[in-house]
Coordinates of C-alpha atoms in Angstrom, one line a residue:
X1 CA 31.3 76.3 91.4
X2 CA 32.1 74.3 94.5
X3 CA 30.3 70.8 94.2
X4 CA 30.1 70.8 98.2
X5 CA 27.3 73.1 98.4
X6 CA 25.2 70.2 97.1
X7 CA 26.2 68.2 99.6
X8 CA 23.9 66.6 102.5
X9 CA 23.5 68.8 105.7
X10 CA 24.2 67.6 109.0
X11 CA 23.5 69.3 111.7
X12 CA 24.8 69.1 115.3
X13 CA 21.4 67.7 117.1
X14 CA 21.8 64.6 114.6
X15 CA 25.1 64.0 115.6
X16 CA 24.4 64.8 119.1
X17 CA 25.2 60.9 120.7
X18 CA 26.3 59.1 117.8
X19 CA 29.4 58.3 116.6
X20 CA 27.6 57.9 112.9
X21 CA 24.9 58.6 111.4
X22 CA 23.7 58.5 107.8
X23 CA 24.1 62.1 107.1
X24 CA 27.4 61.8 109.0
X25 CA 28.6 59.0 106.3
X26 CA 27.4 60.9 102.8
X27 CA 29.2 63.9 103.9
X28 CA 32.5 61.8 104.8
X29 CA 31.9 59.9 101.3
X30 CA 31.2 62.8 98.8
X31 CA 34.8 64.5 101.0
X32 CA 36.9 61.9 100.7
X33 CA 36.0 61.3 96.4
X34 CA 35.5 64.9 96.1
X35 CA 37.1 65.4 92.7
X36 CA 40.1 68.3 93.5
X37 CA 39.8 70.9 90.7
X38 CA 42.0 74.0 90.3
X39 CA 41.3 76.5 92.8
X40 CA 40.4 73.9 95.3
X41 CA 43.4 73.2 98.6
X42 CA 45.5 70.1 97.9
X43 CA 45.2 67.9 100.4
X44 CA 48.2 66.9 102.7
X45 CA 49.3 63.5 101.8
X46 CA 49.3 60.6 104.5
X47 CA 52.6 59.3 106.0
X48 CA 53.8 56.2 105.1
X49 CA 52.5 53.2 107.4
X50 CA 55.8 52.0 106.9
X51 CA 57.0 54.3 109.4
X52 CA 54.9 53.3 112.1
X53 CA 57.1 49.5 111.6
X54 CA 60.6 51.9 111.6
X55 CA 59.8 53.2 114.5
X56 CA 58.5 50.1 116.6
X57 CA 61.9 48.7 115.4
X58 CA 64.2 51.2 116.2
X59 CA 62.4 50.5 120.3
X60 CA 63.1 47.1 119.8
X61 CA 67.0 47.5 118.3
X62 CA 67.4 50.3 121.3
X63 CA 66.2 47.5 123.7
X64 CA 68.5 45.0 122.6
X65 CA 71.4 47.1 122.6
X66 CA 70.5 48.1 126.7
X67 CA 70.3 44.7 127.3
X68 CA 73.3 44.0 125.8
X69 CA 75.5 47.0 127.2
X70 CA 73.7 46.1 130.9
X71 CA 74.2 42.6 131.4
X72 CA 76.3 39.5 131.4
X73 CA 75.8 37.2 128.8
X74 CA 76.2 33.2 129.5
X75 CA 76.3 30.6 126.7
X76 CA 76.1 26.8 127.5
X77 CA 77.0 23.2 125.7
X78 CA 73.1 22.5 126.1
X79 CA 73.7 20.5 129.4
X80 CA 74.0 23.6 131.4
X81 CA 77.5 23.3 131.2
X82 CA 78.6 27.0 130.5
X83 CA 81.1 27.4 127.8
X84 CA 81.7 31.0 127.7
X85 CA 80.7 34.5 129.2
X86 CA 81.6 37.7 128.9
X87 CA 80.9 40.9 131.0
X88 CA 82.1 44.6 130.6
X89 CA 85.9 43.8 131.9
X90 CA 86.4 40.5 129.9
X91 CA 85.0 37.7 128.1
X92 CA 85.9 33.8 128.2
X93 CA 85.3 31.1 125.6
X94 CA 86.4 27.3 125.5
X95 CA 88.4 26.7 122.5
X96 CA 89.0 23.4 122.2
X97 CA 90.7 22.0 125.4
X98 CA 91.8 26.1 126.4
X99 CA 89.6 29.0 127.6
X100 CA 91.1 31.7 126.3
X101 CA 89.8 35.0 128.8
X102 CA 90.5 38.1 126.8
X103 CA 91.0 41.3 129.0
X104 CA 88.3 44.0 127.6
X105 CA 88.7 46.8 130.6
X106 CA 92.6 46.6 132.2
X107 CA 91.4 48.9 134.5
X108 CA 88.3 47.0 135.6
X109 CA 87.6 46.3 139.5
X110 CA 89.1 43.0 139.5
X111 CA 86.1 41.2 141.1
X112 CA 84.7 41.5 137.6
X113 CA 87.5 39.1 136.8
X114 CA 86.6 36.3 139.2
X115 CA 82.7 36.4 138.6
X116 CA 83.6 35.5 134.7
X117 CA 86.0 32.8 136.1
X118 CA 83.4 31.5 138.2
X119 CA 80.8 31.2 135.7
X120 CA 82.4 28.7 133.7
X121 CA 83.6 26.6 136.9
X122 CA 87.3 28.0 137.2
X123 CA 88.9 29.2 140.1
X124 CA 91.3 31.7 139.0
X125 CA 91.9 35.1 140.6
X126 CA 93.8 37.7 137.7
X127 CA 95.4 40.9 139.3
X128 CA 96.2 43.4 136.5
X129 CA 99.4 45.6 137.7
X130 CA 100.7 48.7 136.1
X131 CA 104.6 47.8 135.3
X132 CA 107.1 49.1 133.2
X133 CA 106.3 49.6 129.2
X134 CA 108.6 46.3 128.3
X135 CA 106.6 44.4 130.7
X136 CA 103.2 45.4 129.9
X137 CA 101.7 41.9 128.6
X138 CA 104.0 39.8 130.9
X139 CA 103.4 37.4 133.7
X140 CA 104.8 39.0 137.0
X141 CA 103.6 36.5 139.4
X142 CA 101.7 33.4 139.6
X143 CA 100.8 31.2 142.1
X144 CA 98.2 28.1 143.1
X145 CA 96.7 26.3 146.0
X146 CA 95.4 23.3 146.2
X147 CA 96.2 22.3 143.0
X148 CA 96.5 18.7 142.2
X149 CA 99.3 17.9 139.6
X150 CA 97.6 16.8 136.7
X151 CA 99.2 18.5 133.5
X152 CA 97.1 21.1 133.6
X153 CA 97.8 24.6 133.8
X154 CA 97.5 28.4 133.6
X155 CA 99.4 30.8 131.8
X156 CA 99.0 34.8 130.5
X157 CA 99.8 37.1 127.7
X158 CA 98.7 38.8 124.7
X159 CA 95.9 37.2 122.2
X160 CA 96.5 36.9 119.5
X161 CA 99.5 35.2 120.3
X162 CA 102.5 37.6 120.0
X163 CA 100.5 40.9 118.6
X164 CA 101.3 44.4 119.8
X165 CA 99.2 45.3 122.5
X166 CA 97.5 49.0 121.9
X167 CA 96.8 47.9 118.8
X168 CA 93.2 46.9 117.7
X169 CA 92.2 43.3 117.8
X170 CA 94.7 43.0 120.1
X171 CA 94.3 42.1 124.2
X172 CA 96.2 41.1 127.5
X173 CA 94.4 37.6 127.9
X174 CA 95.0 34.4 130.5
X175 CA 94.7 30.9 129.1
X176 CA 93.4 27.8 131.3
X177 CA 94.0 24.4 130.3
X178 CA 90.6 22.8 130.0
X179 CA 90.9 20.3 133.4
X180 CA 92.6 22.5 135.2
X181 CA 92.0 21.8 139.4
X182 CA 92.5 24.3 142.5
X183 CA 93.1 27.7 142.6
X184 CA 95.0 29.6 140.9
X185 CA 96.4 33.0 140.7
X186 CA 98.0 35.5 138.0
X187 CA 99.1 38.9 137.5
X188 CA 99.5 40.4 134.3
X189 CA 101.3 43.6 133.7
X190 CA 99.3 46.5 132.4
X191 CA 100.2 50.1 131.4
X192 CA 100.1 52.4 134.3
X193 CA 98.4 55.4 134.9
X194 CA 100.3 59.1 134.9
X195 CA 101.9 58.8 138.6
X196 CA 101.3 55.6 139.1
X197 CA 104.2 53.5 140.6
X198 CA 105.4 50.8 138.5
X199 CA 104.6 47.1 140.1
X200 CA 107.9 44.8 138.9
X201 CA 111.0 44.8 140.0
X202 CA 113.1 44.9 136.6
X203 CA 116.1 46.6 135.4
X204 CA 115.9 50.1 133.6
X205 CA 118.4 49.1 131.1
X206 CA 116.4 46.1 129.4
X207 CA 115.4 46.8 125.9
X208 CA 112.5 49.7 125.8
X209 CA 113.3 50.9 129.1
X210 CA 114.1 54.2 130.5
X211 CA 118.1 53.6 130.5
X212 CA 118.1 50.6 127.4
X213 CA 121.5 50.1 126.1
X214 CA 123.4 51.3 129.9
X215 CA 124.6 49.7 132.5
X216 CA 124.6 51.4 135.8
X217 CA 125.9 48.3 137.8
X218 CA 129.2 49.0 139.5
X219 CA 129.2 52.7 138.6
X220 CA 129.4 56.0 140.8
X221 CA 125.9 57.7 141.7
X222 CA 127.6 60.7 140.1
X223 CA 128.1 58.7 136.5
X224 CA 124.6 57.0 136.7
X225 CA 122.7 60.9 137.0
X226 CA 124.7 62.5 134.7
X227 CA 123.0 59.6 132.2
X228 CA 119.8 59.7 134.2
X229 CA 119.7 63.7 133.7
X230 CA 120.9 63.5 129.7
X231 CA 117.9 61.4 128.9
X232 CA 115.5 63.6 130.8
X233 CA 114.9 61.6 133.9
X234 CA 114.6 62.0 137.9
X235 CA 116.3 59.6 139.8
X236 CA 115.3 58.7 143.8
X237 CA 118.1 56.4 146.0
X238 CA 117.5 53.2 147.6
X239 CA 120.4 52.1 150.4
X240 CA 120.7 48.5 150.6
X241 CA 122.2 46.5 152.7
X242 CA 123.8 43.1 151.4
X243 CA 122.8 39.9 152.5
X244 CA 125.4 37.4 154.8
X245 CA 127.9 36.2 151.9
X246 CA 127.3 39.7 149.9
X247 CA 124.5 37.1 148.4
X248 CA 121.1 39.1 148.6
X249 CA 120.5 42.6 150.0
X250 CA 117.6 43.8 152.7
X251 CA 116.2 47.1 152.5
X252 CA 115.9 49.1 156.0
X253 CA 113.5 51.8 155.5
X254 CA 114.6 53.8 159.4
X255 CA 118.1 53.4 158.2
X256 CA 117.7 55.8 154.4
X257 CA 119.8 58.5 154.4
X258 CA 119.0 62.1 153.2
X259 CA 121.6 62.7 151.4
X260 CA 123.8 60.4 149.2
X261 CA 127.2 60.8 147.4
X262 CA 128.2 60.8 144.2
X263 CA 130.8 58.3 144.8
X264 CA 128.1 56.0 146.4
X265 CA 128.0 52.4 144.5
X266 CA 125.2 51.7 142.0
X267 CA 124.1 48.4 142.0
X268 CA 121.1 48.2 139.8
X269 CA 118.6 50.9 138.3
X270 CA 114.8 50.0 138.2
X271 CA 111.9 51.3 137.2
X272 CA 109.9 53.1 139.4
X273 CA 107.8 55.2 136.9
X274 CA 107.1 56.8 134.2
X275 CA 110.2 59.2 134.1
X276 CA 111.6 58.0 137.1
X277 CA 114.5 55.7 137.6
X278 CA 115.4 54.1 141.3
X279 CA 119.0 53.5 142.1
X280 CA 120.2 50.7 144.6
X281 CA 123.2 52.0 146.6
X282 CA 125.6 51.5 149.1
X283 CA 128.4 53.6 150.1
X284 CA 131.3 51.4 149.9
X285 CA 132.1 49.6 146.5
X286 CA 131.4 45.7 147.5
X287 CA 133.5 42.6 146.2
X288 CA 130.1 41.7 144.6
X289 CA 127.1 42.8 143.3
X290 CA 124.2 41.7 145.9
X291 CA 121.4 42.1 143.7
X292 CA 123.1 39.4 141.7
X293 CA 125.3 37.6 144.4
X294 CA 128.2 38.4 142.2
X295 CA 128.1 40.0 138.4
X296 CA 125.1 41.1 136.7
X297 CA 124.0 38.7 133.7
X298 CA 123.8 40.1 130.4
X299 CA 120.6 38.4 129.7
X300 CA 119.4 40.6 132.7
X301 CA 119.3 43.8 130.3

């Protein structure tokens, strides 16, 4: 027999107005300790109020994680004197008397390298340039203004100190003597992009470049592409002309021929890109190399 026919009757004009009534209540009383015997519905179990906290914390750890992809963060010594940032391209920190500036995004707009300069009070304008692979890493130029000669200094690489850059953990960086005055200016070599012309001026024959282990200084053009085509590269010509001494060489852009011989003089092979080597010529063999004003160093490979 079901016990609920026993129970109290409410009917709709009592209710009519009231959230509660004492009808209301028995009936909501003998429901909820309503003793479940076979036959009867089970009743669906309540969630968990624990989820109700799992959710309001997943909002908060979503939150947190906007903010932190979004914005800039700033730390300071307590005096308002900031001792490191970081944004989405890189991130600075003082490390004893060094801020070390570790490169995040080599590809960043490099604005995004001088507002995290700025933040912690240095003046320092980083240019990342795509250059050949054994350059990537290197400093290809520097320069300051205004800066008074006090010891102090600026100076670029990989950080960790010496670790293989592609590798995790390790990134281009520029270090900045704590004290350092004026302005100053660096560019770091980066990998370059498919098609994208290499930025330093450095022989193809150094050690991981396109021609390691050859020389082409003093050869024919016709000796230099037979190498250039065995290894699977294109080469393009660059006439120069040699400075007054044969010390030094200009470059005249109106005066680049279409064609050039094979028994044209190499001088030098560069890098120009990725597969691509460029050859400095002149037609007639010269008492001296002018890239070198005279014979090309061996450290120069």
């Amino acid at each position: 027999m079901n016990e609920l026919n026993h129970l109290a009757r409410v009917s709709d004009r009592e209710l009519a107005g009231r959230a509660s009534g004492a009808g209301a209540r028995a009936l909501l009383e003998a429901i909820v300790t309503e003793e479940i015997t076979a036959g009867d519905p089970v009743p669906r179990p309540r969630a968990p109020r624990r989820t109700r906290r799992f959710v309001v914390g997943l909002v908060a750890t979503a939150a947190l994680a906007a903010a932190a992809v979004v914005g800039p963060s700033l730390l300071t010594d307590g005096e308002g004197t900031a001792t490191s940032y970081a944004n989405s391209a890189i991130d600075i920190e003082l490390r004893g008397d060094t801020w070390v500036a570790r490169v995040k995004d080599p590809y960043a707009d490099h604005a995004l390298y001088a507002e995290a300069f700025k933040a912690v009070g240095l003046d320092v304008g980083l240019n990342l340039v795509p250059v050949s692979p054994p350059r990537v890493g290197q400093v290809v130029r520097m320069g300051f203004e205004g800066t008074v000669d006090n010891g102090k200094g600026i100076g670029g690489g990989s950080e960790p100190d010496g670790c293989t850059l592609g590798q995790a953990g390790c990134s281009l960086a520029v270090t900045v003597d704590r004290g350092f005055i004026g302005k100053g200016v660096i560019s770091l070599g980066r990998a370059a992009k498919p098609g994208e012309k290499y930025q330093d001026a450095g022989p193809a024959s150094r050690k991981g470049g396109m021609l390691a282990g050859y020389r082409a200084d003093g050869r024919t053009v016709g000796e230099v592409l037979a190498e250039v085509r065995r290894r699977g590269l294109k080469a393009v010509f660059q006439v120069i002309e040699p400075g007054p001494g044969g010390s030094g060489y200009g470059v005249d852009p109106k005066r680049q021929p279409a064609q050039v011989g094979d028994d044209w003089i190499v001088w030098e092979a560069e890098a120009e890109e990725a597969g691509v080597v460029r050859l400095l010529v002149t037609k007639e063999r010269l008492p001296k190399n002018p890239v070198y004003g005279g014979h090309k160093p061996d450290d120069m490979d």
